[in-house]
Short mmCIF file of C-alpha atoms in Angstrom, two decimals:
data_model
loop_
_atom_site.label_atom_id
_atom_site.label_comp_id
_atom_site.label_asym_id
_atom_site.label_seq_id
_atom_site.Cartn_x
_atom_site.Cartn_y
_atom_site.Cartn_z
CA UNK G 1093 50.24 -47.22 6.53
CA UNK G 1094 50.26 -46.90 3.06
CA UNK G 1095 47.65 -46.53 0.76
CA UNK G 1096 48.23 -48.94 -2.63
CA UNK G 1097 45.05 -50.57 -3.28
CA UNK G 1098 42.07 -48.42 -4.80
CA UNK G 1099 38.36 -48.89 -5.97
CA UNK G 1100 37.37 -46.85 -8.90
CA UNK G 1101 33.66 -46.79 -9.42
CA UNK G 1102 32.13 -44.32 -11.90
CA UNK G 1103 29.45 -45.00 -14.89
CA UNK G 1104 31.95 -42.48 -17.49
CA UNK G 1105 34.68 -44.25 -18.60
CA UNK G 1106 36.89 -40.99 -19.28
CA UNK G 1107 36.29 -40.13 -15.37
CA UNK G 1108 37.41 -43.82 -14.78
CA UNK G 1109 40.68 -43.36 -17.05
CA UNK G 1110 41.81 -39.98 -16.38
CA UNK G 1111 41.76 -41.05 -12.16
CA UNK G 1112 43.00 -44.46 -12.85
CA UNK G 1113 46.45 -42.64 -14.32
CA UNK G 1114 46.44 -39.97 -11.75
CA UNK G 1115 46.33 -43.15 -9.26
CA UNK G 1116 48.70 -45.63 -10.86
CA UNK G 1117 50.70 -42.21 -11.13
CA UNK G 1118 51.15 -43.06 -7.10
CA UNK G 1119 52.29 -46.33 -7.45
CA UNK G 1120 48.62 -47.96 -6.67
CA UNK G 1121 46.75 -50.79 -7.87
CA UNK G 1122 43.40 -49.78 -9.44
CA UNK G 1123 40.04 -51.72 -9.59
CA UNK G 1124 37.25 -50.33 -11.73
CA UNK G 1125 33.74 -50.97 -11.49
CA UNK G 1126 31.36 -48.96 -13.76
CA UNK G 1127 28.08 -48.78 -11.26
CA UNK G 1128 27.23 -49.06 -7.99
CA UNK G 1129 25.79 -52.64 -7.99
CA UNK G 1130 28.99 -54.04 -9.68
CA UNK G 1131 30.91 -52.47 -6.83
CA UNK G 1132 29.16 -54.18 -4.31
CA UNK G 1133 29.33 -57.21 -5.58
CA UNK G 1134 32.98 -56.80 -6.19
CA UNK G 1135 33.44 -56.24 -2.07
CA UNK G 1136 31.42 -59.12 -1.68
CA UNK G 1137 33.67 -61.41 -3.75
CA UNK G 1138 36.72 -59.73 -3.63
CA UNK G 1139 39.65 -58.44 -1.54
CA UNK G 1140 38.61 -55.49 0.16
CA UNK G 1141 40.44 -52.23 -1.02
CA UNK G 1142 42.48 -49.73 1.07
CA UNK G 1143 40.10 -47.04 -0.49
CA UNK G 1144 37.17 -46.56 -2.66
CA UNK G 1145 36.63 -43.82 -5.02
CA UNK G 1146 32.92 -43.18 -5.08
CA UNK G 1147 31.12 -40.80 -7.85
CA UNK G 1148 28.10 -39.24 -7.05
CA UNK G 1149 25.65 -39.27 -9.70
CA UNK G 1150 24.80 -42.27 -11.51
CA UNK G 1151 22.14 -44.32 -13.17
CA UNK G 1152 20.44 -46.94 -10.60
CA UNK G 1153 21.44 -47.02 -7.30
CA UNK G 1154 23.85 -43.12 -6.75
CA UNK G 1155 27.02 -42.38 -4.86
CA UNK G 1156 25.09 -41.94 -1.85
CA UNK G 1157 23.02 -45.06 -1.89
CA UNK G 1158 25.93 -47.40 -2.51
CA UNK G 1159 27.99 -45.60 0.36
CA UNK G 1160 25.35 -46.16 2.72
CA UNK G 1161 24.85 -50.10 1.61
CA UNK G 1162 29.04 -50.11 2.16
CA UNK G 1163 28.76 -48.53 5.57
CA UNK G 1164 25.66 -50.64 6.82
CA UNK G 1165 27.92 -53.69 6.30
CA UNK G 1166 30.09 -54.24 9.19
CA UNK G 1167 32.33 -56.26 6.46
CA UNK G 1168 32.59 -53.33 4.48
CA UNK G 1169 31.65 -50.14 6.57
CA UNK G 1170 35.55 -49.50 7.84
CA UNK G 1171 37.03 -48.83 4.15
CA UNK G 1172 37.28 -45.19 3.66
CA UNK G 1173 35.21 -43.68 0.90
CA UNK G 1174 35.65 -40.68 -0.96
CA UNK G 1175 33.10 -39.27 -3.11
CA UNK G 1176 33.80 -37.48 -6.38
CA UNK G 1177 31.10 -34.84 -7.17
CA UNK G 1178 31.29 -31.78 -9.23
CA UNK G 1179 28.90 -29.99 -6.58
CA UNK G 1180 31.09 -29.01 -3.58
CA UNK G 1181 29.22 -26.91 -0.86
CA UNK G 1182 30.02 -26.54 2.81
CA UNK G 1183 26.29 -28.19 3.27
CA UNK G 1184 27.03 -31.01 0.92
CA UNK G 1185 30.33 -31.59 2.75
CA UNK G 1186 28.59 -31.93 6.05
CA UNK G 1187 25.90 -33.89 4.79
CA UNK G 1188 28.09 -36.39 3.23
CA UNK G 1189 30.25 -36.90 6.60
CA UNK G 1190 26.88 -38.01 7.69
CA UNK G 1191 26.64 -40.65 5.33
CA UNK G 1192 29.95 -41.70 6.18
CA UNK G 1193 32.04 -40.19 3.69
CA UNK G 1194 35.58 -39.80 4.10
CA UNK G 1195 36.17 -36.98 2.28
CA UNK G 1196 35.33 -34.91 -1.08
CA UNK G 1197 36.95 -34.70 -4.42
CA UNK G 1198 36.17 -32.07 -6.84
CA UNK G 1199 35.67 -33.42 -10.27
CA UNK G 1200 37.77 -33.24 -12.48
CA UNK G 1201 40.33 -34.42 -9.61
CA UNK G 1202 43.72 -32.51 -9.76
CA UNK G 1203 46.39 -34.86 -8.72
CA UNK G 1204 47.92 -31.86 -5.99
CA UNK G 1205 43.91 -32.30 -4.48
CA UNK G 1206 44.30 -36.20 -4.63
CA UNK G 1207 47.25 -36.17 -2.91
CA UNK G 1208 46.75 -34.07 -0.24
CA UNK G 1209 43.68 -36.20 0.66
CA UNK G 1210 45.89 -39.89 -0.02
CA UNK G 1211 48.36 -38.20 2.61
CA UNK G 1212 45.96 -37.12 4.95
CA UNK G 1213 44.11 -40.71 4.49
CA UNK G 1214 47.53 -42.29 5.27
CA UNK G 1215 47.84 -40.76 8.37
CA UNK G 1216 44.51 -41.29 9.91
CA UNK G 1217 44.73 -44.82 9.26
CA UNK G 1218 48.02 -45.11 10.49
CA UNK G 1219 46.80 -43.26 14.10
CA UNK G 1220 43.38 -45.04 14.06
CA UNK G 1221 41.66 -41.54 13.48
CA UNK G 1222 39.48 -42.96 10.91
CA UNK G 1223 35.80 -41.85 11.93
CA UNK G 1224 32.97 -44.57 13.04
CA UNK G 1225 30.50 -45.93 10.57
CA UNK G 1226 27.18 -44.22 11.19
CA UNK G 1227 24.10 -46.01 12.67
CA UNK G 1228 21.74 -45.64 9.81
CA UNK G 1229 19.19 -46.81 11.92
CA UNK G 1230 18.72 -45.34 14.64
CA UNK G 1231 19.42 -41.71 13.18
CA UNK G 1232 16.69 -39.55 11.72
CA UNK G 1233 15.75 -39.07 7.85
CA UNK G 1234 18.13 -36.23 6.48
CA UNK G 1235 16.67 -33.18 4.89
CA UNK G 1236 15.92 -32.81 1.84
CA UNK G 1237 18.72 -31.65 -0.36
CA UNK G 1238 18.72 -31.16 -4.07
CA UNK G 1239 22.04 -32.52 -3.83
CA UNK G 1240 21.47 -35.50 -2.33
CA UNK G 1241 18.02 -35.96 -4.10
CA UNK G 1242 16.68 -36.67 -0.58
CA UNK G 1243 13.00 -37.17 -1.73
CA UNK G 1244 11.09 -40.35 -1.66
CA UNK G 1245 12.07 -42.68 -4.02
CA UNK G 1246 7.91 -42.47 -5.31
CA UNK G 1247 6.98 -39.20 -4.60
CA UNK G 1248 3.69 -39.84 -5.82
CA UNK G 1249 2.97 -41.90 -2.34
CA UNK G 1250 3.58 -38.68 -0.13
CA UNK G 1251 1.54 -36.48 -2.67
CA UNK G 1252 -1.81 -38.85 -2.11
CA UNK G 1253 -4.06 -37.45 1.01
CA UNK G 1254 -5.86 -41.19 1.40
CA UNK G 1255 -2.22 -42.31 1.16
CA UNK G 1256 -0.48 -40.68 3.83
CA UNK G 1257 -3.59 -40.83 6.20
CA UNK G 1258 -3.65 -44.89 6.05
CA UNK G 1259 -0.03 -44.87 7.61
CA UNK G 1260 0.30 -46.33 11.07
CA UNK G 1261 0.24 -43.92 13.69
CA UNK G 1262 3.92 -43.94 15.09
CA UNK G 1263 4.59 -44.62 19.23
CA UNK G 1264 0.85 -45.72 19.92
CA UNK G 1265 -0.59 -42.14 19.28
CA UNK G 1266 -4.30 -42.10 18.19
CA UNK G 1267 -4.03 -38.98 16.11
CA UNK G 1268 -1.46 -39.73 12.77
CA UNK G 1269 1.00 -36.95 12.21
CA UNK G 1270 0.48 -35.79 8.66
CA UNK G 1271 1.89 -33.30 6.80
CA UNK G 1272 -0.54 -31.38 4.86
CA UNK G 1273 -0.19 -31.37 1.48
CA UNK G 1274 -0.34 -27.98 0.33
CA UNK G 1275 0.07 -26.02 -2.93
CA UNK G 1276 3.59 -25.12 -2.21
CA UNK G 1277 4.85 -28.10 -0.69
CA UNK G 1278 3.30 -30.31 -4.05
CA UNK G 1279 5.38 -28.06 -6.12
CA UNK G 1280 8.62 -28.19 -4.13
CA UNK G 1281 8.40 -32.30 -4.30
CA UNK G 1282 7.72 -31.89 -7.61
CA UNK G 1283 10.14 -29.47 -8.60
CA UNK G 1284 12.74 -31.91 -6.73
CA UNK G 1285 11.16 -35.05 -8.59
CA UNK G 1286 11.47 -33.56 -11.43
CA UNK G 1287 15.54 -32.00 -10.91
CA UNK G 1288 16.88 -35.19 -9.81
CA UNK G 1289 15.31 -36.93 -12.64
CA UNK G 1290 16.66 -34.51 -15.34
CA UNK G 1291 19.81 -34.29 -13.29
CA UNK G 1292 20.06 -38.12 -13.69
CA UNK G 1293 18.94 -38.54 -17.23
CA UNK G 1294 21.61 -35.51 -18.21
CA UNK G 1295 24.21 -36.88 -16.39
CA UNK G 1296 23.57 -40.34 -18.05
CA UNK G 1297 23.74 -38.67 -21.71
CA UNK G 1298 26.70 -36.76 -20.87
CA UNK G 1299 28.88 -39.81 -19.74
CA UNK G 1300 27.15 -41.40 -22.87
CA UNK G 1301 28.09 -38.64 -25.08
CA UNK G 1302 31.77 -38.50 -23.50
CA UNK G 1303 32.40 -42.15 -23.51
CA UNK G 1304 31.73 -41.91 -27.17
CA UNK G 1305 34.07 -39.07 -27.76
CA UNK G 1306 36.47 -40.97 -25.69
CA UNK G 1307 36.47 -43.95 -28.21
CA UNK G 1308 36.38 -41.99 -30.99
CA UNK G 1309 39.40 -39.80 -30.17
CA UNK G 1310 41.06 -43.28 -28.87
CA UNK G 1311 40.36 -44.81 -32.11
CA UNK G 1312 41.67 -41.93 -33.94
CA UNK G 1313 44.86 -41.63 -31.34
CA UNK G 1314 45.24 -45.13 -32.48
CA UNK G 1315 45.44 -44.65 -36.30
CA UNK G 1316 47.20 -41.17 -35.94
CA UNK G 1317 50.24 -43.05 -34.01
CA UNK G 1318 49.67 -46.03 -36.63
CA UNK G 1319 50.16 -43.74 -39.51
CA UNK G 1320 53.01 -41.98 -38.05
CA UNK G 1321 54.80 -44.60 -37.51
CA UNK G 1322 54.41 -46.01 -40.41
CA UNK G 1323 55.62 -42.76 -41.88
CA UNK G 1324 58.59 -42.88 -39.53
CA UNK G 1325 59.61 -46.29 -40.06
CA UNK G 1326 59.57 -45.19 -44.35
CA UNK G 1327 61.41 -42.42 -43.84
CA UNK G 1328 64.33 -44.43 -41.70
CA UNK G 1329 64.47 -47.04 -43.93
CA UNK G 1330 65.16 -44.19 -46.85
CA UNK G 1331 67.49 -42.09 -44.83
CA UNK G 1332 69.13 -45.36 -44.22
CA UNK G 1333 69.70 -46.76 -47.96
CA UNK G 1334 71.00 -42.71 -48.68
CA UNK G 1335 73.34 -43.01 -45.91
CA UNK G 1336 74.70 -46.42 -47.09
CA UNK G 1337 74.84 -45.13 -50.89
CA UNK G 1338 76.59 -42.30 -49.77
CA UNK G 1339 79.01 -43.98 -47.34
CA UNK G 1340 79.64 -46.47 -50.44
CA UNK G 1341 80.79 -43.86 -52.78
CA UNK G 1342 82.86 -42.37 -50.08
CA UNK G 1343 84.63 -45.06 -49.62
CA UNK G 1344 85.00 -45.41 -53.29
CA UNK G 1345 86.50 -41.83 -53.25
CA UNK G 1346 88.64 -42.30 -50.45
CA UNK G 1347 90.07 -45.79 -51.51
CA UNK G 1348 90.79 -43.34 -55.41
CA UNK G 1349 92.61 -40.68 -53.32
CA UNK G 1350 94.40 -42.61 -51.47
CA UNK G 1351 95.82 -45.29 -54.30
CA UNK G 1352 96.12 -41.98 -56.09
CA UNK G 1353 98.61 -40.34 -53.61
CA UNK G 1354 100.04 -44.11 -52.85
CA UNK G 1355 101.12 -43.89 -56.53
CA UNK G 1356 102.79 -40.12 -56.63
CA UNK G 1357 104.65 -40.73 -53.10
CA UNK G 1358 106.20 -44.27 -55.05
CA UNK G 1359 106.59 -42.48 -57.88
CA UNK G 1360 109.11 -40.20 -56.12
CA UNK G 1361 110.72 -42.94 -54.31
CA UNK G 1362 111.84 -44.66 -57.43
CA UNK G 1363 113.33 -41.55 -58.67
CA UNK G 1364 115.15 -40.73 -56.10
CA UNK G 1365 116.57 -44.41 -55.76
CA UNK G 1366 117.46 -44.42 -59.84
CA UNK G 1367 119.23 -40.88 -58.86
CA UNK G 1368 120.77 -42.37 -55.95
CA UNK G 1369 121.45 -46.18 -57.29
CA UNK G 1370 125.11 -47.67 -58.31
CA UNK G 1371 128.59 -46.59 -56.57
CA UNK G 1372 130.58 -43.51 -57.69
CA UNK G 1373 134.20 -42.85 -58.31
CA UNK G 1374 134.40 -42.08 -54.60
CA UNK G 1375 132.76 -44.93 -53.76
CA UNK G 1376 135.08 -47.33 -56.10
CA UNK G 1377 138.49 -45.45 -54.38
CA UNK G 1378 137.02 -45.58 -50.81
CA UNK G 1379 136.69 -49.57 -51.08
CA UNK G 1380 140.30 -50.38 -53.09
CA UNK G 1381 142.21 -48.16 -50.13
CA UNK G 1382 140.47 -50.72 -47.76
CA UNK G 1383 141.11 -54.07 -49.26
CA UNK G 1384 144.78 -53.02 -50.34
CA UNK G 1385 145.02 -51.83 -45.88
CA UNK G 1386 143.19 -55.40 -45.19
CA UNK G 1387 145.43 -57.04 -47.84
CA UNK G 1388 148.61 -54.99 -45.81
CA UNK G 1389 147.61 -56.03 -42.55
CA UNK G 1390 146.97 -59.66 -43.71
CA UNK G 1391 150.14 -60.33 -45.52
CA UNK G 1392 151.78 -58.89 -41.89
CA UNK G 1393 149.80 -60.81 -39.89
CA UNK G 1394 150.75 -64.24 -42.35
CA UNK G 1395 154.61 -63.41 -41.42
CA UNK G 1396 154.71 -62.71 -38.18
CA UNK G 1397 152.89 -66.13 -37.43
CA UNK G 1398 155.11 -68.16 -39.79
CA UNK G 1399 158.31 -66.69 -38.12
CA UNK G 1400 156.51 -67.51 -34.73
CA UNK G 1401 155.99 -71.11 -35.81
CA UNK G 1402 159.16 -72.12 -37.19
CA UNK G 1403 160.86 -70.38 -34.04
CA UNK G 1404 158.61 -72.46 -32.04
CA UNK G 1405 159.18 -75.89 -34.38
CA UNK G 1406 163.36 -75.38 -33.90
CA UNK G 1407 162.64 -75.16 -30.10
CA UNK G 1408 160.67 -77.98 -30.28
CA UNK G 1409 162.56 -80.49 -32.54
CA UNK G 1410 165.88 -79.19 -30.30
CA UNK G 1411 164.18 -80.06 -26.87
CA UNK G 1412 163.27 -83.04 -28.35
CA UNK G 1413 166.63 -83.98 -29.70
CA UNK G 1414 168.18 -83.35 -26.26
CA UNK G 1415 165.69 -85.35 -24.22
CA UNK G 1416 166.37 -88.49 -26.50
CA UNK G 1417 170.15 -88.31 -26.50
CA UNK G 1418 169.83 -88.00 -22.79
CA UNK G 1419 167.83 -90.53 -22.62
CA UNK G 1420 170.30 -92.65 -24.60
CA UNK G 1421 173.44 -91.87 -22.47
CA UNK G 1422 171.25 -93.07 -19.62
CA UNK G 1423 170.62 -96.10 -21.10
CA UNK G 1424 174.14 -96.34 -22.13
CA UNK G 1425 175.33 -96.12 -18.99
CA UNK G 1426 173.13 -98.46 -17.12
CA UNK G 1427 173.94 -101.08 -19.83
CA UNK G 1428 177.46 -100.41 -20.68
CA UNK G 1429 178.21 -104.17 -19.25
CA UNK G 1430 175.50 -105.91 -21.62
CA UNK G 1431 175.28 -103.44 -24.43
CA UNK G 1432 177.42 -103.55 -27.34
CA UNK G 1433 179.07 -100.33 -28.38
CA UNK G 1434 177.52 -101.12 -32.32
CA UNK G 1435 174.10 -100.94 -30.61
CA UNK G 1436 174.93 -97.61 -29.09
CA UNK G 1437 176.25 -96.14 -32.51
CA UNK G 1438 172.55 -97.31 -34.00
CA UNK G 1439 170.70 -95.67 -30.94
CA UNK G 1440 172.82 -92.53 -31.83
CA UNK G 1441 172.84 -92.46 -34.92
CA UNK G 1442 168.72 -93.00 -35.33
CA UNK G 1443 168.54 -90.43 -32.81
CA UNK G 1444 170.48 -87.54 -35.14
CA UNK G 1445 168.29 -88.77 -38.10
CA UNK G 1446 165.40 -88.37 -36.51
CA UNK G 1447 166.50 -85.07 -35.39
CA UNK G 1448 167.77 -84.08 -38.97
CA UNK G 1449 164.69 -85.17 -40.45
CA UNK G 1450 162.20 -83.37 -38.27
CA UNK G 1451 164.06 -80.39 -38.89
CA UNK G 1452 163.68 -81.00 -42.70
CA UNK G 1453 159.81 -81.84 -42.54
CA UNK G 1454 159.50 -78.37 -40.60
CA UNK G 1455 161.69 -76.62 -42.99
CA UNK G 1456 159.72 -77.68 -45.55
CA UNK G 1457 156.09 -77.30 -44.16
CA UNK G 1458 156.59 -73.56 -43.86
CA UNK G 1459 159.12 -72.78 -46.36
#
């Protein structure tokens, strides 16, 4: 199963940015709450998240405090916690696997810690290996630890004889089990009082401190990248009108060059056309030998088809002439009875005129 859903609570808001990144880094959605109480009411309102990063010191209610409020909740206790501490001991690791820790990150987290502990957290959720909430109950007070500040939240109580002998005698017993409040042991609670209180206040000033620094190097991130690219944005816009003026006269010098050498190479050209224009004496011979040839082969070609046409006109005026005479000698003969011999003489003698006079016309056409 994979892990993409994460809650982020930490009082410092550069500890909240710098593992938000390293988390969104992974492809997960982030949730930030900036103390313990906001983070439980977020679970209380809220979807619950795959896992919740828990710091350990803060003002109010600690790391420790708000893990054991997540893990008394049977809503709540089977999300995996792990607690981000800058004090990492082999007796702080076991004592925070009592409290129902998931596991430890060393602050500031390094993202090849984070995921090495994502990938391990994937795994044990996917096999079910997640371990049980404990049973704050029914399990004994843990030692104290200067870690865990585990000292009563009013050490003065504990530190008061009259106090501590007015407690209820536990299981029925007649006799109250008191501690004795000796020298040593007044100074240890006090000495512990007095750590986890400085340790608190410190740590509070420190996130204080760094959240400020945080801003203020934000803000100034801010106006540096403002200013720059302002800066940028000038210096594109000049770089852009000196490319364009210089691309303009370029093209002005081109455009000059080339009408320039447009002018020599037509320049040249008309020369050499005025050296080369008008025909020559070789020129004026070449063309009279071919139009007296043409003038030759026409005149040839004009006789030989007028000698072909009146041969052709004789032949055709003679055929003629024969097919009407013996045409008329038919005629004669069929009608020699009826005809007259006068009207034979006029058929004859219209036929030799009209032979004599188409030889004429074609005589004269192409004489």
């Amino acid at each position: 199963m994979a892990i993409k859903n994460a809650l982020l609570v930490d009082d410092s808001k550069v500890a909240r940015f710098a593992l938000s990144k390293l988390l969104e880094n992974r492809d997960m959605q982030v949730k930030m709450a900036c103390s313990a109480e906001e983070a439980l009411d977020f679970l209380s309102s809220n979807e619950h998240p795959d896992v919740i990063f828990m710091d350990h010191l803060m003002p109010g209610m600690n790391g420790v405090e708000a893990t054991k409020a997540i893990k008394s909740n049977p809503n709540t206790a089977g999300i995996p916690i792990i607690m981000c501490t800058s004090q990492k001991s082999s007796s702080f690791t076991k004592e925070a696997k009592n409290f129902g820790v998931y596991n430890i990150l060393t602050k500031p987290t390094q993202p090849d810690g984070l995921g090495l502990v994502l990938e391990q957290l994937a795994i044990d959720v996917t096999d079910g290996a997640l371990p049980a909430a404990p049973l704050f109950e029914s399990e004994p007070e843990a030692e104290a630890d200067d870690n865990f500040t585990g000292i009563p939240d009013d050490p003065s109580l504990d530190m008061n004889p009259q106090q501590a002998e007015s407690k209820p005698a536990l299981n029925g017993d007649a006799s109250p089990s008191v501690v004795p409040l000796t020298s040593d042991l007044i100074e240890q609670i006090s000495r512990s009082a007095v750590k986890t209180h400085v340790n608190n206040r410190l740590h509070e000033l420190l996130s204080s401190l760094f959240d400020e620094q945080f801003d203020h190097l934000k803000r100034a991130l801010e106006e540096s990248r403002g200013k720059q690219e302002s800066m940028i944005e000038e210096r594109l816009n000049a770089m852009s009108g000196l490319v364009e003026q210089r691309t303009h006269n370029l093209k002005d010098e081109v455009a000059a060059e080339v009408n320039l050498n447009l002018g020599r190479e037509l320049a040249d050209l008309k020369k050499e056309l005025s050296r080369n224009s008008g025909f020559t004496s070789d020129h004026m011979a070449e063309l009279k030998d071919h139009i007296t040839s043409v003038q030759t082969i026409d005149t040839e070609f004009w006789q030989t088809l007028q000698s072909e046409a009146i041969q052709q006109a004789h032949e055709i005026s003679r055929e003629t002439a024969e097919d009407i005479a013996q045409r008329t000698i038919d005629l004669f003969v069929s009608q020699q009875r009826s005809a007259s011999s006068k009207i034979y003489t006029v058929a004859l003698a219209a036929s030799l005129g009209v032979f004599s006079l188409g030889i004429a016309w074609l005589a004269g056409l192409f004489g």
